[in-house]
Coordinates of C-alpha atoms and ligand atoms in Angstrom, one line a residue:
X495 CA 0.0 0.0 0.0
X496 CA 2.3 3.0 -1.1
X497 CA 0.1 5.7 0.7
X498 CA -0.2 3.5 3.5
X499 CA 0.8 5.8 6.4
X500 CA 2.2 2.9 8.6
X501 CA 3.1 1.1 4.9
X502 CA 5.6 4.2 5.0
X503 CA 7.0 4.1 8.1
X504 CA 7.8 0.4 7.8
X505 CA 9.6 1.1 4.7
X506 CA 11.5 3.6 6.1
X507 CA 10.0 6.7 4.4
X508 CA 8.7 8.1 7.7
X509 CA 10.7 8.7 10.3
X510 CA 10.0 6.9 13.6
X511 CA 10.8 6.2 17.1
X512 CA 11.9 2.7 17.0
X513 CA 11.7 0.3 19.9
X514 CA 12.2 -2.9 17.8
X515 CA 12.3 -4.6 14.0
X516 CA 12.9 -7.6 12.7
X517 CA 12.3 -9.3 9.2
X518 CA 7.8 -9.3 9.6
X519 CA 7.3 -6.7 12.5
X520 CA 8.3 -3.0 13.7
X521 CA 7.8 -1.2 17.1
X522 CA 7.8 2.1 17.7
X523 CA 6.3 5.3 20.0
X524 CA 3.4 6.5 19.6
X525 CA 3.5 10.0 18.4
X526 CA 0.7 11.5 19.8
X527 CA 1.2 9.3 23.8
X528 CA -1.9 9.0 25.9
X529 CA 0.5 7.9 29.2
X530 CA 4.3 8.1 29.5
X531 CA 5.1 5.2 27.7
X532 CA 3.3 4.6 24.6
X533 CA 4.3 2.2 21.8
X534 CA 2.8 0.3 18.8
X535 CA 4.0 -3.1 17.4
X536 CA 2.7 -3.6 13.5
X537 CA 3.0 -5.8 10.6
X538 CA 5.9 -4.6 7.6
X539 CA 2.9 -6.1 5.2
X540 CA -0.1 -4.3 4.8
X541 CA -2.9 -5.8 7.1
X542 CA -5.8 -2.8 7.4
X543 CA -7.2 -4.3 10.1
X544 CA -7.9 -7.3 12.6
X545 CA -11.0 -7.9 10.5
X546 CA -9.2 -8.5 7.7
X547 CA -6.7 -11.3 9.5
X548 CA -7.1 -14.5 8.3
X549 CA -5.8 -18.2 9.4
X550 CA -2.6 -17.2 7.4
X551 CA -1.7 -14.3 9.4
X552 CA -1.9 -16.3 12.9
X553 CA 1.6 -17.0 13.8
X554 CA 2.7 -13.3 12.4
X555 CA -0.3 -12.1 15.1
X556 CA 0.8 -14.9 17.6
X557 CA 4.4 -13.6 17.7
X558 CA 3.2 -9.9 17.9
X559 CA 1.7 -10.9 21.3
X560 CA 4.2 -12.7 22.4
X561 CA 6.4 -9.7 21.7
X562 CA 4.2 -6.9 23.6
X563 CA 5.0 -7.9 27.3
X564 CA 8.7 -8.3 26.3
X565 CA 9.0 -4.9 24.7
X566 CA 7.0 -3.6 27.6
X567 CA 9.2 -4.7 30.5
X568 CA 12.4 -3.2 28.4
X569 CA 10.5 -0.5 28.2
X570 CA 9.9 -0.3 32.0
X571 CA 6.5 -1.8 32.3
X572 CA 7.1 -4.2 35.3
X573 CA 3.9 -3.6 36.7
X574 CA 1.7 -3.8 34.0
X575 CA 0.2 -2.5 31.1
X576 CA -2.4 -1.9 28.3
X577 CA -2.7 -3.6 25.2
X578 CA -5.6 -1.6 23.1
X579 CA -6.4 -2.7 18.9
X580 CA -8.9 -0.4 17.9
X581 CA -10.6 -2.0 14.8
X582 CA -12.7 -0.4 12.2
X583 CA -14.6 2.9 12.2
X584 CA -17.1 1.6 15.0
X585 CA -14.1 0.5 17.2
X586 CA -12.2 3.7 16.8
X587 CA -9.7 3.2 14.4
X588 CA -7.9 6.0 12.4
X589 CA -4.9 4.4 10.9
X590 CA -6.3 1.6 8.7
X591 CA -2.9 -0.8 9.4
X592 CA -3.4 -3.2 11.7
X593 CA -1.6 -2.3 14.9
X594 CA -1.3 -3.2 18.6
X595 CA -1.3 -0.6 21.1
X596 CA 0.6 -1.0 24.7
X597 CA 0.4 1.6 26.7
X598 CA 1.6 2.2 30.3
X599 CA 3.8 4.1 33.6
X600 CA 1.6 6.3 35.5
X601 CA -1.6 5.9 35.9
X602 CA -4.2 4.1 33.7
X603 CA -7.8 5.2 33.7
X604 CA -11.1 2.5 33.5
X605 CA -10.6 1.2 29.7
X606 CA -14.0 2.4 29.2
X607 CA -16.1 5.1 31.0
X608 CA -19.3 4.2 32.6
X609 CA -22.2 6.6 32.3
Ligands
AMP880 P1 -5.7 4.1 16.0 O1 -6.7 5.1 16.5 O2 -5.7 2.8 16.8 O3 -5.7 3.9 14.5 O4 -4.2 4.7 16.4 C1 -3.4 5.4 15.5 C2 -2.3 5.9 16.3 O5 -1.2 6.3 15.4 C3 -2.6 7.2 17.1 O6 -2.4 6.9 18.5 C4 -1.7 8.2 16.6 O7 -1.2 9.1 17.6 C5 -0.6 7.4 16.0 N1 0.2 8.0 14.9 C6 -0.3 8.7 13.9 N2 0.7 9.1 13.1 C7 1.9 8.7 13.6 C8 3.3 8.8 13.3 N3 3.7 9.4 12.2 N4 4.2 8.2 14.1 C9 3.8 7.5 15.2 N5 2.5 7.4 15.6 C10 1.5 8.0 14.8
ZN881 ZN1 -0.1 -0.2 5.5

């Protein structure tokens, strides 16, 4: 997807703050954090979002889990953290590639407020 904004940063045409790549996935801060330390794992190929995954992409999704709470404790999140993927229009989403949110230090509000 060449005016994929994440598409971009994964190829390098977008500066980010990285935390971790390898070969499938890249890490890095969240612009824009909402808590001191703010980070987002995605896919190098373009996946829009979780409800496009399909049984192919499980072990690239498995190993994205697996990475959060490692990234997260180098990152100083012994006690915890958030993981958030906002999916679609109706779940929030604004950058259509897939990503995983982990967010964390200080402290975290209710994950949704209650009227
Ligand atoms: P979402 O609402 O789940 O699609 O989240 C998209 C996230 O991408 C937001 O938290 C933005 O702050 C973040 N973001 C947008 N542009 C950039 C960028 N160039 N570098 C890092 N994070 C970004
Ligand atoms: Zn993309």
């Amino acid at each position: 997807m060449s005016d994929c904004l994440f598409c971009k940063i994964a190829r390098g045409e977008i500066p980010c703050r990285k935390v971790y790549e390898d070969d499938e996935v890249l890490v890095f801060h969240d612009i824009n954090p909402v808590a001191p330390v703010h980070f987002m794992l995605i896919p190098k190929l373009h996946l829009a979002s979780l409800m496009q995954a399909e049984d192919v992409h499980a072990a690239l999704l498995g190993k994205m889990l697996l990475l959060a709470p490692k990234l997260a404790k180098e990152q100083g999140l012994n006690d915890g953290f958030r993981t958030v993927i906002n999916t679609g229009r109706g779940g929030g989403q604004e950058v259509f590639h897939f990503h995983i949110h982990v967010i964390g230090g200080g402290s975290i509000p209710p994950m949704v407020r209650r009227s």
